Amino acid sequence: MADIIQLLPDHVANQIAAGEVVQRPASVVKELLENAIDAKAETIKLLVKDAGKTLVQVIDDGVGMSVTDARLSFERHATSKIRSAEDLFQLNTKGFRGEALASIAAIAHVELKTKQEQDEVGTAITIEGSEVVAQDIIVTPTGTSIAVKHLFFNIPARRNFLKSNTVETRHIIDEFQRVALAHPSISFVMYHNGSEVFNLPQSNYRQRIVNIFGPKTNEKLVPVNEDTDVLKISGFVGKPEYAKKSRGEQFFFVNHRFIKSAYLNHAITAAFEGLIKDGTHASYFLNLEVNPQTIDINIHPTKTEIKFDDEHTLYAILRASVKHSLGQFNIAPVLDFDRDANLDTPYDYSNKSASTPTIEVDRSFNPFDAEKQSTPPSKTYSSSYSGRKETPTAGWESLYVGMESKGTKSANDFSEMQFESVESTASMFDDSQLSSKQSSYQLQNKYVLSAIKSGMLVIDQHRAHQRILYEEFLEYITGKNTVSQQLLFPLQIQLSKQEHDIVLNLKSDLEHAGFVFQNFENQMVEIIGLPINVPESEVSIILEQLISDVEHEVPDANFSAADLLAKSLSKSLAIKSGQSLTQTEQDHLVNSLFACKDPNVSPTNRPTFITMTVDELDKKFM
């Protein structure tokens, strides 16, 4: 029998490895940014076109590469970060596997320009699908510039699996933010389709957070600092009142590397227990520094998962540190909820002894002295009051003297007054015309039951109201002009840069829905009008839900901004499970649902009601 096992060619092996390392354009951004950081760059520029599908370019002012290093960097398992297996437990760099550039070059067109400081000229290399097309000597600044063009050009199936530009851009921004937050001492700039998205100068950690997520973030941060032999913690957590429904602002960095850890996230949740509502998530930006020998980051090519030697100890320290910070800055409530903080003794007075107060008493004062009481007070009145005499007030009867004069009737004489017939009014609502029969019932403040000819109808009130509102908003947005209620005072909402861009792109659709905007500058949204059925207190929650839906939406062929906006608004404003409805509200909900074009499903394609026939109920008793 012939041998059937053979070695794969290098270009095939590189494409297979690329499937693990490069999942989408954001993966390329992450690998190139980390390489620039390892090169000791102080300024890093990221240029993106068409959400990375056309171009991803990273320019840095790092140490650069020699001619030999530039050519060798695109070979598999070629790296300058480690030399032996023991170095895996002393990692102080981002990369160490030597697979990133080889994987990227296997599925894209790559142009590399690099120069070291001591060299007069640099090197330019062009690679297409793992094949070196050109290598030249050029004049270029010190540092490295890598441009990745036409990603997945030789793997059409992978390119077709990419999401819309909005979704892919969001993933790129996420990776950019993670790297920028981990290294506040490095200046970062990002451009997308020629427009500047971020310009982050060198700063401290707090300022870097504010520069990324907006000025309003500064007042939300509570510092966390703890230094132990096992773990050193620094960073910030968000105040409980600013907790969000989404997990967007949750960042763990271990030795300046972003990681994902559900176990450590649970420690933060435990620290905030009792301070935030169910279903909301606190924000945190925490840097954890541990001994590199106690962790293993060689779990996955993305290096976002880490194994710790003693997770239980880290959990306890992290939870205690966050709880301590919340209590230290008077964020967590004390046991005595009625305590007035203004009555606390200041530290400067805690050791001082109390002194007897001095009191002056007028011993000659007699409140029963008639002469002093009858004595007029000193004349301090103005001249306009001089000579004024007080006259006793007449009785209340004098107010009505003369009311019957000049032949007028008394005000209390009702003999000639006519009233509407009581009998005619009552006849309009004769008992024979009213039906006391109740048409619907509410079960557990969640379902509305209604009788039908064949049996019983069970309606999910939340999903049903979503369908009603969805069709209403869709009608407003796509043509019909809605009515807005003007606000007495403008409502100002501070957003981050990417959130501001999302709302700005949806501005026209939001205006058709009934929102009226006055100002869109400096990451501030100023609203002066709202749709009729939108309460002012819910605006920030609605916008937060809308932004989250846009960020995580997976568009299909029928995707449109108007449809997404209608879905998001209906989900935010629909009545919730557990809300009690009156009989009139129940009947209106049922009638409005079956007046919809598609009453069977909610906007997310979930059933809004079920029916149970009499036969099905009979079978339950057999």
Tab-separated table of C-alpha atoms in Angstrom, residues 42-487:
chain	number	residue	atom	x	y	z
A	42	GLU	CA	6.458	56.330	21.138
A	43	THR	CA	3.953	57.315	18.437
A	44	ILE	CA	1.760	54.850	16.544
A	45	LYS	CA	-0.612	55.680	13.669
A	46	LEU	CA	-3.360	53.379	12.443
A	47	LEU	CA	-4.906	53.940	9.012
A	48	VAL	CA	-7.992	51.952	8.007
A	49	LYS	CA	-10.062	51.956	4.807
A	50	ASP	CA	-13.394	50.225	4.262
A	51	ALA	CA	-13.346	48.708	7.768
A	52	GLY	CA	-9.966	47.098	7.051
A	53	LYS	CA	-11.115	45.164	4.006
A	54	THR	CA	-9.169	47.427	1.650
A	55	LEU	CA	-6.338	48.680	3.879
A	56	VAL	CA	-4.923	48.316	7.376
A	57	GLN	CA	-1.707	50.268	7.867
A	58	VAL	CA	0.318	50.788	11.045
A	59	ILE	CA	3.147	53.352	11.148
A	60	ASP	CA	5.480	53.583	14.146
A	61	ASP	CA	8.696	55.326	15.132
A	62	GLY	CA	10.247	52.288	16.799
A	63	VAL	CA	13.680	50.731	16.398
A	64	GLY	CA	12.991	49.369	12.915
A	65	MET	CA	14.532	46.262	11.292
A	66	SER	CA	17.633	45.441	9.326
A	67	VAL	CA	17.487	44.003	5.808
A	68	THR	CA	17.871	40.442	7.058
A	69	ASP	CA	15.328	40.870	9.857
A	70	ALA	CA	12.798	42.412	7.481
A	71	ARG	CA	12.973	39.425	5.163
A	72	LEU	CA	13.025	36.856	7.959
A	73	SER	CA	10.084	38.370	9.854
A	74	PHE	CA	7.604	36.851	7.392
A	75	GLU	CA	8.786	33.279	7.991
A	76	ARG	CA	6.796	31.037	10.314
A	77	HIS	CA	8.067	30.749	13.894
A	78	ALA	CA	10.574	33.537	13.323
A	79	THR	CA	10.626	35.918	16.284
A	80	SER	CA	12.947	38.200	18.218
A	81	LYS	CA	11.001	37.893	21.467
A	82	ILE	CA	12.175	34.530	22.850
A	83	ARG	CA	15.149	32.217	22.435
A	84	SER	CA	14.255	29.118	24.471
A	85	ALA	CA	11.297	27.410	26.127
A	86	GLU	CA	12.251	28.923	29.483
A	87	ASP	CA	11.579	32.390	28.077
A	88	LEU	CA	7.872	31.555	27.879
A	89	PHE	CA	7.717	32.083	31.661
A	90	GLN	CA	9.513	35.438	31.565
A	91	LEU	CA	7.524	37.196	28.856
A	92	ASN	CA	7.616	40.985	28.829
A	93	THR	CA	6.567	41.431	25.204
A	94	LYS	CA	3.237	41.195	23.382
A	95	GLY	CA	4.197	38.668	20.733
A	96	PHE	CA	6.334	35.557	20.998
A	97	ARG	CA	4.817	32.922	18.683
A	98	GLY	CA	6.281	34.199	15.409
A	99	GLU	CA	3.106	33.435	13.450
A	100	ALA	CA	1.363	36.785	12.980
A	101	LEU	CA	3.225	38.285	10.001
A	102	ALA	CA	3.506	34.927	8.233
A	103	SER	CA	-0.236	34.338	8.608
A	104	ILE	CA	-1.124	37.855	7.447
A	105	ALA	CA	1.173	37.630	4.419
A	106	ALA	CA	-0.456	34.336	3.408
A	107	ILE	CA	-3.900	35.863	2.889
A	108	ALA	CA	-3.213	39.491	1.887
A	109	HIS	CA	-0.971	41.892	-0.032
A	110	VAL	CA	1.642	43.242	2.388
A	111	GLU	CA	3.983	46.201	1.905
A	112	LEU	CA	6.727	46.641	4.518
A	113	LYS	CA	8.945	49.714	4.868
A	114	THR	CA	11.462	49.816	7.692
A	115	LYS	CA	14.717	51.516	8.704
A	116	GLN	CA	16.958	51.495	11.755
A	117	GLU	CA	18.266	54.719	13.219
A	118	GLN	CA	21.927	54.071	12.372
A	119	ASP	CA	21.173	53.186	8.725
A	120	GLU	CA	21.015	55.780	5.960
A	121	VAL	CA	18.466	53.912	3.851
A	122	GLY	CA	15.699	51.473	4.594
A	123	THR	CA	14.162	48.339	3.143
A	124	ALA	CA	10.894	47.838	1.280
A	125	ILE	CA	9.380	44.378	0.783
A	126	THR	CA	6.200	43.503	-1.118
A	127	ILE	CA	4.542	40.120	-0.508
A	128	GLU	CA	1.401	38.681	-2.096
A	129	GLY	CA	0.064	35.401	-0.737
A	130	SER	CA	3.354	34.345	0.936
A	131	GLU	CA	5.309	35.069	-2.243
A	132	VAL	CA	7.922	37.848	-2.176
A	133	VAL	CA	7.184	40.021	-5.202
A	134	ALA	CA	9.779	42.766	-4.694
A	135	GLN	CA	12.536	43.852	-2.297
A	136	ASP	CA	14.092	47.298	-2.716
A	137	ILE	CA	16.223	49.865	-0.954
A	138	ILE	CA	14.281	53.051	-0.240
A	139	VAL	CA	14.437	56.292	1.722
A	140	THR	CA	12.073	56.102	4.688
A	141	PRO	CA	11.894	57.526	8.238
A	142	THR	CA	13.203	55.560	11.198
A	143	GLY	CA	10.697	52.965	12.279
A	144	THR	CA	8.366	50.589	10.481
A	145	SER	CA	5.316	50.936	8.252
A	146	ILE	CA	3.265	47.840	7.367
A	147	ALA	CA	0.331	48.126	4.958
A	148	VAL	CA	-2.027	45.132	4.637
A	149	LYS	CA	-4.199	45.381	1.523
A	150	HIS	CA	-7.005	43.235	0.087
A	151	LEU	CA	-7.436	40.964	3.082
A	152	PHE	CA	-8.549	37.401	2.214
A	153	PHE	CA	-8.022	38.089	-1.499
A	154	ASN	CA	-7.159	34.411	-2.102
A	155	ILE	CA	-9.831	33.015	0.253
A	156	PRO	CA	-13.160	34.337	-1.093
A	157	ALA	CA	-15.209	32.255	1.344
A	158	ARG	CA	-13.573	33.923	4.350
A	159	ARG	CA	-14.103	37.356	2.815
A	160	ASN	CA	-17.798	36.653	2.267
A	161	PHE	CA	-18.167	35.744	5.935
A	162	LEU	CA	-17.094	39.227	7.016
A	163	LYS	CA	-19.852	41.387	8.453
A	164	SER	CA	-20.871	44.894	7.363
A	165	ASN	CA	-18.433	47.798	7.534
A	166	THR	CA	-20.181	49.119	10.650
A	167	VAL	CA	-19.681	45.885	12.567
A	168	GLU	CA	-16.102	45.349	11.394
A	169	THR	CA	-15.197	48.951	12.221
A	170	ARG	CA	-16.598	48.439	15.712
A	171	HIS	CA	-14.317	45.420	16.229
A	172	ILE	CA	-11.313	47.425	15.016
A	173	ILE	CA	-12.120	50.254	17.438
A	174	ASP	CA	-12.432	47.717	20.268
A	175	GLU	CA	-8.944	46.336	19.575
A	176	PHE	CA	-7.516	49.842	19.218
A	177	GLN	CA	-9.017	50.910	22.552
A	178	ARG	CA	-7.676	47.841	24.353
A	179	VAL	CA	-4.131	48.465	23.177
A	180	ALA	CA	-4.331	52.216	23.807
A	181	LEU	CA	-5.673	51.744	27.349
A	182	ALA	CA	-2.901	49.296	28.199
A	183	HIS	CA	-0.197	51.801	27.159
A	184	PRO	CA	-1.103	55.395	28.111
A	185	SER	CA	2.559	56.448	27.783
A	186	ILE	CA	2.382	55.908	23.983
A	187	SER	CA	0.685	58.329	21.608
A	188	PHE	CA	-1.957	56.743	19.337
A	189	VAL	CA	-3.734	58.151	16.294
A	190	MET	CA	-6.431	56.393	14.253
A	191	TYR	CA	-7.872	57.354	10.864
A	192	HIS	CA	-10.776	55.662	9.090
A	193	ASN	CA	-11.445	56.502	5.450
A	194	GLY	CA	-9.355	59.644	5.786
A	195	SER	CA	-11.143	61.074	8.847
A	196	GLU	CA	-9.589	61.172	12.300
A	197	VAL	CA	-11.325	58.897	14.806
A	198	PHE	CA	-8.911	59.085	17.768
A	199	ASN	CA	-5.989	61.307	18.637
A	200	LEU	CA	-4.618	60.180	21.986
A	201	PRO	CA	-1.533	62.014	23.284
A	202	GLN	CA	0.813	60.615	25.903
A	203	SER	CA	-0.887	60.908	29.286
A	204	ASN	CA	-1.599	59.189	32.569
A	205	TYR	CA	-4.091	56.346	32.846
A	206	ARG	CA	-7.044	58.448	33.993
A	207	GLN	CA	-6.595	60.962	31.199
A	208	ARG	CA	-6.319	58.176	28.639
A	209	ILE	CA	-9.683	56.784	29.769
A	210	VAL	CA	-11.259	60.248	29.534
A	211	ASN	CA	-9.772	60.855	26.065
A	212	ILE	CA	-11.286	57.610	24.763
A	213	PHE	CA	-14.689	57.545	26.465
A	214	GLY	CA	-15.420	61.275	26.743
A	215	PRO	CA	-15.064	64.039	29.389
A	216	LYS	CA	-18.167	62.875	31.270
A	217	THR	CA	-16.291	59.703	32.241
A	218	ASN	CA	-14.022	61.581	34.642
A	219	GLU	CA	-16.732	62.009	37.277
A	220	LYS	CA	-17.684	58.331	37.085
A	221	LEU	CA	-14.275	56.916	38.101
A	222	VAL	CA	-13.319	55.630	41.536
A	223	PRO	CA	-9.583	54.844	41.932
A	224	VAL	CA	-8.501	51.364	43.027
A	225	ASN	CA	-4.977	50.748	44.334
A	226	GLU	CA	-3.628	47.709	46.156
A	227	ASP	CA	-0.076	46.392	46.440
A	228	THR	CA	0.559	42.897	47.786
A	229	ASP	CA	3.281	40.286	47.339
A	230	VAL	CA	1.016	38.288	45.051
A	231	LEU	CA	-0.788	40.958	43.075
A	232	LYS	CA	-0.546	44.688	42.385
A	233	ILE	CA	-3.792	46.378	41.351
A	234	SER	CA	-4.178	49.851	39.900
A	235	GLY	CA	-6.917	51.498	37.885
A	236	PHE	CA	-10.498	52.606	38.273
A	237	VAL	CA	-14.023	51.283	38.676
A	238	GLY	CA	-17.220	53.098	37.743
A	239	LYS	CA	-19.629	54.436	40.331
A	240	PRO	CA	-22.702	52.235	40.873
A	241	GLU	CA	-25.165	54.870	39.631
A	242	TYR	CA	-23.482	54.780	36.205
A	243	ALA	CA	-23.837	51.017	35.705
A	244	LYS	CA	-24.979	50.064	32.194
A	245	LYS	CA	-26.959	47.234	30.689
A	246	SER	CA	-24.108	46.413	28.309
A	247	ARG	CA	-20.604	45.199	29.163
A	248	GLY	CA	-18.868	47.714	26.911
A	249	GLU	CA	-16.576	49.392	29.470
A	250	GLN	CA	-15.019	46.398	31.231
A	251	PHE	CA	-11.259	45.998	30.840
A	252	PHE	CA	-8.789	43.690	32.579
A	253	PHE	CA	-5.078	44.091	31.820
A	254	VAL	CA	-2.547	41.591	33.142
A	255	ASN	CA	1.026	42.852	32.780
A	256	HIS	CA	-0.240	45.432	30.235
A	257	ARG	CA	-2.017	42.797	28.148
A	258	PHE	CA	-5.801	42.781	27.665
A	259	ILE	CA	-7.458	39.557	28.832
A	260	LYS	CA	-10.923	38.108	29.214
A	261	SER	CA	-11.717	36.305	32.453
A	262	ALA	CA	-15.219	35.416	33.591
A	263	TYR	CA	-13.801	34.343	36.962
A	264	LEU	CA	-12.217	37.726	37.734
A	265	ASN	CA	-15.272	39.505	36.354
A	266	HIS	CA	-17.341	37.657	38.949
A	267	ALA	CA	-15.099	39.142	41.651
A	268	ILE	CA	-16.049	42.650	40.492
A	269	THR	CA	-19.718	41.675	40.382
A	270	ALA	CA	-19.479	40.360	43.935
A	271	ALA	CA	-17.893	43.622	45.101
A	272	PHE	CA	-20.801	45.608	43.615
A	273	GLU	CA	-23.428	43.272	45.056
A	274	GLY	CA	-26.292	45.293	46.496
A	275	LEU	CA	-25.093	48.543	44.899
A	276	ILE	CA	-26.305	48.080	41.317
A	277	LYS	CA	-29.579	46.822	39.873
A	278	ASP	CA	-29.995	43.334	38.504
A	279	GLY	CA	-29.233	43.170	34.817
A	280	THR	CA	-26.748	46.065	34.892
A	281	HIS	CA	-22.962	45.846	34.796
A	282	ALA	CA	-20.406	48.096	36.457
A	283	SER	CA	-17.545	49.605	34.468
A	284	TYR	CA	-13.927	48.928	35.373
A	285	PHE	CA	-10.449	49.647	33.997
A	286	LEU	CA	-8.062	47.565	36.087
A	287	ASN	CA	-4.353	46.808	35.638
A	288	LEU	CA	-3.117	43.647	37.344
A	289	GLU	CA	0.606	43.066	37.711
A	290	VAL	CA	1.727	39.560	38.644
A	291	ASN	CA	4.925	37.559	38.432
A	292	PRO	CA	5.246	36.296	34.817
A	293	GLN	CA	6.227	32.886	36.163
A	294	THR	CA	2.786	32.459	37.775
A	295	ILE	CA	0.796	32.816	34.556
A	296	ASP	CA	0.552	31.001	31.245
A	297	ILE	CA	-0.572	33.049	28.251
A	298	ASN	CA	0.248	30.436	25.612
A	299	ILE	CA	-3.337	29.148	25.585
A	300	HIS	CA	-4.703	30.580	22.345
A	301	PRO	CA	-3.128	32.476	19.415
A	302	THR	CA	-5.155	35.587	20.311
A	303	LYS	CA	-3.521	35.555	23.787
A	304	THR	CA	-6.646	36.902	25.493
A	305	GLU	CA	-6.917	33.890	27.845
A	306	ILE	CA	-4.535	33.419	30.763
A	307	LYS	CA	-4.083	30.629	33.270
A	308	PHE	CA	-3.175	31.695	36.822
A	309	ASP	CA	-1.404	29.573	39.417
A	310	ASP	CA	-3.695	30.668	42.263
A	311	GLU	CA	-6.943	32.131	40.958
A	312	HIS	CA	-8.676	31.947	44.343
A	313	THR	CA	-6.175	34.319	45.959
A	314	LEU	CA	-6.440	36.781	43.081
A	315	TYR	CA	-10.238	36.622	43.318
A	316	ALA	CA	-10.224	37.442	47.032
A	317	ILE	CA	-7.713	40.298	46.711
A	318	LEU	CA	-9.520	41.826	43.750
A	319	ARG	CA	-12.924	41.658	45.410
A	320	ALA	CA	-11.633	43.125	48.676
A	321	SER	CA	-9.735	45.920	46.896
A	322	VAL	CA	-12.769	47.075	44.925
A	323	LYS	CA	-15.012	46.925	48.008
A	324	HIS	CA	-12.444	48.905	49.980
A	325	SER	CA	-12.278	51.625	47.316
A	326	LEU	CA	-16.058	51.919	47.124
A	327	GLY	CA	-16.224	52.315	50.898
A	328	GLN	CA	-13.205	54.617	51.146
A	329	PHE	CA	-14.707	57.137	48.741
A	330	ASN	CA	-18.187	56.965	50.328
A	331	ILE	CA	-19.658	55.122	47.368
A	332	ALA	CA	-20.957	52.150	49.336
A	333	PRO	CA	-23.702	52.958	51.876
A	334	VAL	CA	-23.179	52.437	55.610
A	335	LEU	CA	-25.529	50.425	57.792
A	336	ASP	CA	-27.224	53.518	59.205
A	337	PHE	CA	-29.113	54.820	56.187
A	338	ASP	CA	-30.629	57.710	58.175
A	339	ARG	CA	-27.257	59.058	59.260
A	340	ASP	CA	-26.539	62.679	58.362
A	341	ALA	CA	-22.924	62.973	57.230
A	342	ASN	CA	-22.906	66.676	58.194
A	343	LEU	CA	-23.202	65.708	61.859
A	344	ASP	CA	-20.010	63.606	61.856
A	345	THR	CA	-17.204	64.872	64.074
A	346	PRO	CA	-14.280	66.191	61.955
A	347	TYR	CA	-10.898	64.585	62.514
A	348	ASP	CA	-9.429	67.881	63.795
A	349	TYR	CA	-11.979	67.997	66.639
A	350	SER	CA	-12.007	64.321	67.602
A	351	ASN	CA	-9.461	64.762	70.457
A	352	LYS	CA	-10.666	68.126	71.728
A	353	SER	CA	-12.608	68.347	74.981
A	354	ALA	CA	-15.991	70.014	75.072
A	355	SER	CA	-16.256	73.435	76.724
A	356	THR	CA	-19.226	74.833	78.642
A	357	PRO	CA	-21.097	77.373	76.513
A	358	THR	CA	-21.608	80.899	77.926
A	359	ILE	CA	-25.218	82.035	78.238
A	360	GLU	CA	-26.490	85.533	78.975
A	361	VAL	CA	-29.860	85.854	80.770
A	362	ASP	CA	-31.962	88.997	81.198
A	363	ARG	CA	-33.149	88.459	84.738
A	364	SER	CA	-35.359	91.609	84.698
A	365	PHE	CA	-37.547	90.262	81.867
A	366	ASN	CA	-41.156	89.543	82.917
A	367	PRO	CA	-43.556	88.383	80.178
A	368	PHE	CA	-46.543	89.094	82.412
A	369	ASP	CA	-45.717	92.735	83.006
A	370	ALA	CA	-48.838	94.547	81.713
A	371	GLU	CA	-47.200	97.961	81.601
A	372	LYS	CA	-44.391	96.832	79.328
A	373	GLN	CA	-46.775	95.047	77.034
A	374	SER	CA	-49.028	98.122	76.709
A	375	THR	CA	-46.075	100.384	76.092
A	376	PRO	CA	-45.874	101.129	72.361
A	377	PRO	CA	-42.707	100.062	70.663
A	378	SER	CA	-40.098	102.499	69.528
A	379	LYS	CA	-41.131	104.597	66.580
A	380	THR	CA	-39.287	102.972	63.756
A	381	TYR	CA	-42.079	103.292	61.214
A	382	SER	CA	-41.665	105.396	58.097
A	383	SER	CA	-43.463	108.703	57.739
A	384	SER	CA	-46.159	107.190	55.533
A	385	TYR	CA	-47.518	105.295	58.520
A	386	SER	CA	-47.667	108.229	60.879
A	387	GLY	CA	-51.088	109.112	62.203
A	388	ARG	CA	-52.578	105.791	61.136
A	389	LYS	CA	-55.341	104.475	63.404
A	390	GLU	CA	-56.303	100.892	63.787
A	391	THR	CA	-60.014	100.203	63.425
A	392	PRO	CA	-61.589	97.015	64.685
A	393	THR	CA	-62.445	94.541	61.940
A	394	ALA	CA	-66.146	94.114	61.394
A	395	GLY	CA	-67.806	90.701	61.562
A	396	TRP	CA	-68.073	88.497	58.467
A	397	GLU	CA	-71.758	89.332	58.233
A	398	SER	CA	-70.889	92.848	57.141
A	399	LEU	CA	-69.324	91.510	53.937
A	400	TYR	CA	-72.780	90.507	52.665
A	401	VAL	CA	-74.610	93.700	53.664
A	402	GLY	CA	-76.319	95.261	50.646
A	403	MET	CA	-76.312	92.140	48.468
A	404	GLU	CA	-80.131	92.285	48.246
A	405	SER	CA	-80.271	95.975	47.435
A	406	LYS	CA	-81.628	97.427	44.195
A	407	GLY	CA	-84.230	94.645	43.870
A	408	THR	CA	-81.655	91.843	43.305
A	409	LYS	CA	-82.296	88.352	44.544
A	410	SER	CA	-80.331	86.854	47.350
A	411	ALA	CA	-77.244	84.872	46.385
A	412	ASN	CA	-78.641	81.962	48.344
A	413	ASP	CA	-82.005	81.992	46.606
A	414	PHE	CA	-81.975	79.005	44.252
A	415	SER	CA	-85.713	78.861	43.653
A	416	GLU	CA	-85.560	80.134	40.090
A	417	MET	CA	-82.352	78.390	39.006
A	418	GLN	CA	-82.636	75.561	36.433
A	419	PHE	CA	-80.578	72.392	36.287
A	420	GLU	CA	-80.066	69.768	33.583
A	421	SER	CA	-82.472	66.901	33.923
A	422	VAL	CA	-80.934	64.052	35.870
A	423	GLU	CA	-83.279	61.532	34.314
A	424	SER	CA	-82.196	62.292	30.728
A	425	THR	CA	-78.537	61.801	31.660
A	426	ALA	CA	-79.169	58.472	33.303
A	427	SER	CA	-81.161	57.189	30.358
A	428	MET	CA	-78.072	57.374	28.151
A	429	PHE	CA	-76.425	54.619	30.196
A	430	ASP	CA	-79.261	52.253	30.719
A	431	ASP	CA	-78.254	49.039	32.436
A	432	SER	CA	-79.608	47.040	29.557
A	433	GLN	CA	-77.041	48.640	27.213
A	434	LEU	CA	-73.989	47.951	29.393
A	435	SER	CA	-72.132	44.664	29.486
A	436	SER	CA	-70.468	43.793	32.740
A	437	LYS	CA	-68.685	40.899	31.100
A	438	GLN	CA	-64.881	41.092	31.468
A	439	SER	CA	-63.210	40.375	28.108
A	440	SER	CA	-59.593	39.858	29.253
A	441	TYR	CA	-57.601	38.940	32.343
A	442	GLN	CA	-53.983	39.470	33.379
A	443	LEU	CA	-51.985	36.494	34.681
A	444	GLN	CA	-48.927	37.030	36.898
A	445	ASN	CA	-48.583	40.573	35.493
A	446	LYS	CA	-47.000	38.952	32.441
A	447	TYR	CA	-49.665	37.405	30.237
A	448	VAL	CA	-53.034	38.691	29.053
A	449	LEU	CA	-55.735	36.028	28.689
A	450	SER	CA	-58.650	36.567	26.346
A	451	ALA	CA	-61.526	34.279	25.424
A	452	ILE	CA	-62.081	33.420	21.764
A	453	LYS	CA	-64.651	31.307	19.993
A	454	SER	CA	-62.461	28.192	19.826
A	455	GLY	CA	-60.982	28.463	23.316
A	456	MET	CA	-58.448	30.762	24.964
A	457	LEU	CA	-55.814	33.252	23.802
A	458	VAL	CA	-52.620	33.814	25.849
A	459	ILE	CA	-50.663	36.972	24.928
A	460	ASP	CA	-47.156	37.900	26.099
A	461	GLN	CA	-47.684	41.555	26.978
A	462	HIS	CA	-44.035	42.592	26.491
A	463	ARG	CA	-43.632	41.031	23.047
A	464	ALA	CA	-47.083	42.165	21.948
A	465	HIS	CA	-46.353	45.767	22.868
A	466	GLN	CA	-43.007	45.526	21.082
A	467	ARG	CA	-44.828	44.553	17.865
A	468	ILE	CA	-47.305	47.448	18.262
A	469	LEU	CA	-44.595	50.057	18.886
A	470	TYR	CA	-42.343	48.617	16.171
A	471	GLU	CA	-44.928	49.134	13.454
A	472	GLU	CA	-45.779	52.599	14.763
A	473	PHE	CA	-42.149	53.758	14.776
A	474	LEU	CA	-41.475	52.148	11.401
A	475	GLU	CA	-44.405	54.071	9.946
A	476	TYR	CA	-43.138	57.336	11.430
A	477	ILE	CA	-39.543	56.849	10.285
A	478	THR	CA	-40.316	55.757	6.731
A	479	GLY	CA	-42.736	58.488	5.793
A	480	LYS	CA	-45.321	59.790	8.194
A	481	ASN	CA	-44.344	62.881	10.165
A	482	THR	CA	-44.597	62.283	13.876
A	483	VAL	CA	-45.407	64.815	16.588
A	484	SER	CA	-42.702	65.848	19.058
A	485	GLN	CA	-43.087	67.221	22.546
A	486	GLN	CA	-40.786	70.184	23.186
A	487	LEU	CA	-38.691	70.124	26.354
